[in-house]
Coordinates of C-alpha atoms in Angstrom, one line a residue:
M404 CA 93.6 114.1 115.1
N405 CA 96.6 116.4 115.6
K406 CA 99.5 115.5 117.9
R407 CA 98.2 117.7 120.8
S408 CA 94.7 116.1 120.7
F409 CA 96.1 112.6 120.4
L410 CA 98.4 113.1 123.5
K411 CA 95.5 114.6 125.5
S412 CA 93.2 111.7 124.6
L413 CA 95.9 109.2 125.4
G414 CA 96.5 110.8 128.7
L415 CA 92.8 110.7 129.6
G416 CA 92.6 107.1 128.5
L417 CA 95.5 106.0 130.6
A418 CA 94.2 107.9 133.6
S419 CA 91.0 105.9 133.4
V420 CA 92.8 102.6 133.9
P421 CA 93.4 102.6 137.7
F422 CA 95.4 99.3 137.9
V423 CA 98.1 100.3 135.3
G424 CA 101.4 101.1 137.0
T425 CA 103.7 104.0 136.0
S426 CA 106.1 101.8 134.0
E427 CA 103.2 100.0 132.3
A428 CA 101.5 103.3 131.4
M429 CA 104.8 104.7 129.9
H430 CA 105.1 101.5 127.9
M431 CA 101.5 101.9 126.6
A432 CA 102.2 105.5 125.7
A433 CA 105.3 104.6 123.8
T434 CA 103.6 101.8 121.8
V435 CA 100.2 103.3 121.0
K436 CA 100.4 105.1 117.7
P437 CA 97.8 107.1 115.8
L438 CA 96.8 105.9 112.3
L439 CA 98.5 107.5 109.3
K440 CA 96.0 108.8 106.7
G441 CA 96.4 110.2 103.3
K442 CA 94.5 113.3 102.0
V443 CA 91.2 113.6 100.3
L444 CA 91.4 113.6 96.5
K445 CA 90.0 116.5 94.5
P446 CA 89.6 117.1 90.7
G447 CA 92.9 118.0 89.2
D448 CA 95.0 115.9 91.7
T449 CA 97.4 113.3 90.3
V450 CA 97.1 109.5 90.9
G451 CA 100.0 107.2 90.3
I452 CA 99.3 103.9 88.7
I453 CA 101.6 100.9 89.4
T454 CA 101.9 97.1 88.9
P455 CA 103.4 95.7 92.1
A456 CA 102.3 92.1 91.4
S457 CA 101.6 90.3 88.1
A458 CA 102.4 91.6 84.6
L459 CA 99.8 93.2 82.4
G460 CA 98.4 91.3 79.4
D461 CA 98.2 94.2 77.1
E462 CA 98.1 98.0 76.7
D463 CA 94.4 98.1 77.2
A464 CA 94.8 97.6 80.9
I465 CA 96.7 100.9 81.1
T466 CA 94.3 102.7 78.8
L467 CA 91.2 101.6 80.7
T468 CA 92.8 102.6 84.0
K469 CA 93.6 106.0 82.7
E470 CA 90.0 106.5 81.4
V471 CA 88.6 105.5 84.8
L472 CA 90.7 108.1 86.7
T473 CA 90.0 110.7 84.1
Y474 CA 86.3 110.1 84.6
F475 CA 86.7 111.4 88.2
G476 CA 88.6 114.5 87.0
L477 CA 92.0 113.1 88.1
N478 CA 95.3 113.3 86.4
V479 CA 97.4 110.2 85.9
K480 CA 101.1 109.4 86.3
E481 CA 102.4 106.1 85.1
G482 CA 105.0 104.0 87.0
K483 CA 108.2 103.7 85.0
Y484 CA 108.0 100.0 84.8
I485 CA 104.3 99.2 84.4
R486 CA 104.9 97.6 81.0
E487 CA 107.8 95.4 82.1
R488 CA 107.6 91.6 82.4
Y489 CA 109.8 89.2 84.5
G490 CA 108.2 85.8 84.1
N491 CA 104.7 86.2 85.4
L492 CA 105.6 89.4 87.3
A493 CA 105.4 93.0 86.2
G494 CA 109.2 93.4 86.2
T495 CA 111.8 92.4 88.7
D496 CA 111.4 93.0 92.4
A497 CA 113.7 96.0 92.1
Q498 CA 111.7 97.5 89.3
R499 CA 108.3 97.1 91.0
L500 CA 109.7 98.4 94.2
E501 CA 111.2 101.4 92.5
D502 CA 107.8 102.3 91.1
L503 CA 106.1 101.9 94.5
H504 CA 108.7 104.1 96.3
A505 CA 108.7 106.7 93.5
M506 CA 104.9 107.2 93.7
F507 CA 105.0 107.7 97.5
A508 CA 108.1 110.0 97.3
D509 CA 106.6 112.2 94.5
K510 CA 105.0 115.3 96.0
E511 CA 102.9 115.7 93.0
V512 CA 101.2 112.3 93.4
H513 CA 98.2 112.3 95.8
G514 CA 97.1 108.7 95.6
V515 CA 98.2 105.3 94.2
L516 CA 96.1 102.9 92.3
C517 CA 97.3 99.4 91.5
I518 CA 96.4 98.4 87.9
R519 CA 96.0 94.7 88.8
G520 CA 96.7 92.1 91.4
G521 CA 97.8 88.5 90.6
S522 CA 100.9 87.4 92.5
G523 CA 104.3 88.7 93.6
A524 CA 103.5 91.6 95.9
S525 CA 104.6 89.6 99.0
R526 CA 108.1 89.4 97.5
L527 CA 108.5 93.2 98.1
L528 CA 107.6 93.3 101.8
S529 CA 111.0 92.8 103.3
K530 CA 112.5 95.4 100.9
I531 CA 110.0 98.3 101.3
D532 CA 111.3 101.5 102.8
Y533 CA 108.5 101.9 105.3
K534 CA 110.0 105.1 106.7
L535 CA 109.6 106.7 103.2
I536 CA 105.9 105.5 103.1
A537 CA 105.2 106.8 106.6
N538 CA 106.7 110.2 105.8
N539 CA 104.5 110.5 102.7
P540 CA 101.1 108.9 103.6
K541 CA 98.8 108.5 100.6
P542 CA 95.7 106.4 99.9
L543 CA 96.6 103.1 98.2
L544 CA 93.8 101.2 96.4
G545 CA 93.8 97.5 95.3
Y546 CA 92.7 94.0 96.3
S547 CA 93.6 90.4 95.8
D548 CA 97.4 90.1 95.8
I549 CA 97.6 93.8 96.9
T550 CA 96.4 92.5 100.3
A551 CA 100.1 91.9 101.0
L552 CA 100.8 95.7 100.8
I553 CA 97.6 96.5 102.7
M554 CA 98.5 94.3 105.6
A555 CA 102.1 95.3 105.7
F556 CA 101.4 99.0 105.6
Q557 CA 99.0 98.6 108.5
A558 CA 101.3 96.4 110.5
K559 CA 104.5 98.4 110.0
I560 CA 103.3 102.0 110.0
G561 CA 99.6 102.1 110.6
L562 CA 98.7 103.5 107.2
V563 CA 95.1 103.4 106.2
T564 CA 94.8 101.7 102.8
F565 CA 91.8 100.7 100.8
H566 CA 90.6 97.2 99.7
G567 CA 88.7 97.7 96.5
P568 CA 88.8 97.7 92.7
V569 CA 92.1 97.8 90.8
G570 CA 92.5 99.6 87.5
T571 CA 91.4 96.7 85.4
S572 CA 88.2 96.0 87.5
N573 CA 84.8 96.6 86.0
W574 CA 84.0 100.1 87.2
S575 CA 80.3 100.0 87.4
N576 CA 78.2 103.0 88.7
F577 CA 78.0 101.2 92.0
V578 CA 81.8 101.1 92.3
A579 CA 82.1 104.7 91.0
K580 CA 79.8 105.9 93.7
T581 CA 81.8 104.2 96.4
F582 CA 85.0 105.7 95.0
T583 CA 83.6 109.2 95.1
D584 CA 82.1 108.7 98.5
Q585 CA 85.4 107.5 99.9
F586 CA 88.1 109.3 98.2
M587 CA 86.6 112.6 97.2
D588 CA 83.8 113.2 99.8
N589 CA 85.4 111.3 102.7
K590 CA 82.0 110.0 103.8
L591 CA 81.3 107.7 106.7
V592 CA 79.7 105.1 104.5
T593 CA 77.5 102.2 105.5
F594 CA 78.1 99.3 103.1
A595 CA 75.2 97.0 102.2
N596 CA 74.7 94.7 99.3
P597 CA 72.9 96.3 96.3
D598 CA 69.2 95.6 96.0
K599 CA 68.9 93.4 92.9
K600 CA 65.4 92.0 93.1
G601 CA 64.5 93.3 89.6
D602 CA 61.1 91.9 88.7
N603 CA 61.4 89.1 91.3
I604 CA 59.5 89.3 94.6
V605 CA 62.6 88.3 96.6
Q606 CA 66.3 88.8 96.0
Y607 CA 68.1 85.9 94.5
K608 CA 71.6 87.3 93.9
D609 CA 74.0 88.7 96.5
R610 CA 72.1 87.6 99.5
I611 CA 73.8 87.7 102.9
S612 CA 73.7 84.8 105.4
T613 CA 73.9 85.4 109.1
I614 CA 76.3 83.0 110.9
N615 CA 76.0 84.5 114.3
P616 CA 73.6 87.4 115.0
G617 CA 74.6 90.7 116.6
I618 CA 76.5 93.9 116.3
A619 CA 80.2 94.4 116.8
E620 CA 82.7 97.2 116.6
G621 CA 86.4 97.2 116.0
K622 CA 89.3 98.0 113.7
L623 CA 88.4 96.9 110.1
L624 CA 91.1 94.5 108.8
G625 CA 91.1 92.0 106.0
G626 CA 91.6 91.1 102.4
N627 CA 92.3 88.0 100.4
L628 CA 92.3 84.8 102.5
T629 CA 95.3 83.2 100.7
L630 CA 97.5 86.3 101.3
I631 CA 96.6 86.7 104.9
S632 CA 97.0 83.0 105.8
G633 CA 100.3 83.1 103.9
L634 CA 101.6 86.0 106.0
C635 CA 101.0 84.2 109.3
G636 CA 104.2 84.1 111.4
S637 CA 105.7 87.1 109.5
P638 CA 106.0 90.7 110.8
Y639 CA 103.7 91.8 108.0
L640 CA 100.4 91.1 109.6
P641 CA 98.8 93.7 112.0
D642 CA 97.4 92.9 115.4
F643 CA 94.0 91.4 115.0
K644 CA 92.9 91.8 118.6
D645 CA 89.4 93.2 118.9
S646 CA 89.2 93.7 115.1
I647 CA 86.5 93.1 112.5
L648 CA 88.0 90.7 110.0
F649 CA 86.7 90.5 106.4
L650 CA 87.9 87.9 103.8
E651 CA 87.4 86.9 100.2
E652 CA 88.8 84.3 97.8
I653 CA 88.9 83.1 94.2
N654 CA 89.5 79.9 92.4
E655 CA 90.5 77.8 95.4
S656 CA 89.1 74.4 96.2
P657 CA 87.2 73.9 99.4
E658 CA 90.0 71.8 100.7
K659 CA 92.4 74.7 100.3
V660 CA 89.9 77.1 101.8
D661 CA 89.5 74.8 104.8
R662 CA 93.3 74.6 105.2
M663 CA 93.7 78.3 105.2
F664 CA 90.9 78.8 107.8
C665 CA 92.7 76.2 109.9
Q666 CA 95.9 78.2 109.6
L667 CA 94.1 81.4 110.9
M668 CA 92.7 79.4 113.8
N669 CA 96.0 77.7 114.7
A670 CA 97.8 81.1 114.5
G671 CA 95.3 82.5 117.0
I672 CA 93.9 85.1 114.7
L673 CA 90.3 83.9 114.8
A674 CA 90.3 83.8 118.6
Q675 CA 91.2 87.5 118.8
I676 CA 88.5 89.1 116.5
K677 CA 85.2 90.7 117.6
G678 CA 83.4 90.3 114.3
F679 CA 83.7 88.5 111.0
V680 CA 82.5 89.1 107.4
F681 CA 83.0 86.8 104.5
G682 CA 82.6 88.1 101.0
K683 CA 82.6 86.1 97.8
C684 CA 84.5 82.9 97.2
T685 CA 84.4 83.1 93.4
G686 CA 85.1 79.7 91.7
C687 CA 85.3 77.8 95.0
S688 CA 82.5 75.3 94.4
P689 CA 83.1 71.7 95.6
S690 CA 83.5 68.9 93.2
A691 CA 80.6 66.7 92.4
G692 CA 79.3 64.3 95.1
Y693 CA 80.5 64.4 98.6
G694 CA 84.2 64.6 97.9
S695 CA 84.8 67.8 99.9
L696 CA 83.2 70.3 102.3
N697 CA 81.3 73.3 101.0
L698 CA 81.9 76.9 102.1
D699 CA 78.9 76.9 104.4
Q700 CA 80.2 73.9 106.3
I701 CA 83.7 75.5 106.5
L702 CA 82.3 78.7 107.9
R703 CA 80.1 76.8 110.3
D704 CA 83.1 74.8 111.6
Y705 CA 85.5 77.8 112.1
I706 CA 83.3 80.9 112.6
K707 CA 80.1 79.6 114.3
P708 CA 81.9 78.4 117.5
L709 CA 83.4 81.9 118.0
N710 CA 80.0 83.2 119.0
I711 CA 80.8 86.6 117.6
P712 CA 78.6 88.7 115.2
S713 CA 79.4 87.3 111.7
Y714 CA 77.9 86.9 108.3
S715 CA 78.8 85.8 104.7
G716 CA 77.8 86.9 101.3
A717 CA 79.0 90.5 101.3
V718 CA 80.0 91.9 97.9
I719 CA 83.7 91.8 98.7
G720 CA 86.1 90.1 96.3
H721 CA 86.6 89.2 92.6
I722 CA 83.2 90.5 91.4
D723 CA 82.0 93.5 89.5
D724 CA 80.0 95.4 92.1
Q725 CA 82.3 95.4 95.2
F726 CA 82.7 97.4 98.4
L727 CA 85.6 99.8 98.7
L728 CA 86.7 99.3 102.3
P729 CA 89.1 101.5 104.3
V730 CA 91.5 99.2 106.2
G731 CA 92.6 100.2 109.6
V732 CA 89.7 102.5 110.7
K733 CA 87.0 101.7 113.3
A734 CA 83.9 100.1 111.9
R735 CA 80.6 98.5 113.1
I736 CA 79.0 95.4 111.6
D737 CA 75.4 94.3 111.9
A738 CA 75.3 90.6 111.2
N739 CA 71.5 90.5 111.1
K740 CA 71.3 93.2 108.4
G741 CA 74.5 92.4 106.6
T742 CA 76.1 95.9 106.9
I743 CA 79.5 97.4 107.5
E744 CA 79.4 100.9 108.9
I745 CA 82.5 103.0 108.8
L746 CA 82.8 105.0 112.1
E747 CA 86.0 106.9 111.4
K748 CA 87.2 109.2 108.6
A749 CA 89.7 107.3 106.5
L750 CA 91.3 110.4 105.0
I751 CA 92.2 113.9 106.1

């Protein structure tokens, strides 16, 4: 949407609210901002690869990331410090920040792919030049710890980013298709778990479970549960009012998962959302016996009482075949069918 169209639609929207006073309307006009969107990728474009979180284990991570991008006909530009190590981090905060800023400032770079997640991205949030990012909007792709950047970019400047595979993920044909659909064809995708019946008469793997039936629409927001709960109370979480929230997790005990859901509840986030999708909680099984809650009980305790369309089991998270979700755009979920339908173009 161009500036003229946005202002026209905003004016019509405000005119349709009869009980808003002049000063209130002016305040709304001053605070409502359109989303920032990067451009569609095409063969021959350059994608920058960076490591804003944990260090890489070996050179193969870089090699494989390059091969993935080359498969799509894209050129690759390496971050200056992607081979650095500072403890468990991929270089000092200053080095990782420099690579992030450099990729957004570089006019020859059309998109940014994080090679891996891990930990440490949250350390950068207070130091990021958000004006620089806003002046050079580009698609950023990653998940897990990259959730920190995804949330902060949405909160601070309204940039549409993408929750999906990192460079070291397993790029299956399923993932490759979602990448092409999203970044190169800019499709309005409807995400549904892959059909993996095989020779079986019913599907045993990647089944969805409806928590509350129904259909809901709203801004699609989400990512890793640990990162989002950890950002509560900071200026780096977006407004969750009337949103569709999706979450995933890995290697956390049910006790910790319960604590993080409690944090989202106590922070008022769960009370604001219109729909909810839980992906995979890889490696989150309870201990033997009845020593802890299981995930189904946790979701029943925190999500069921909300009485909003919600389901679990979506292929989102630390798994091979995973959705590539645009964060910040309008979406519709069908909790009965287990689908996420993107209603708004994520790129321009």
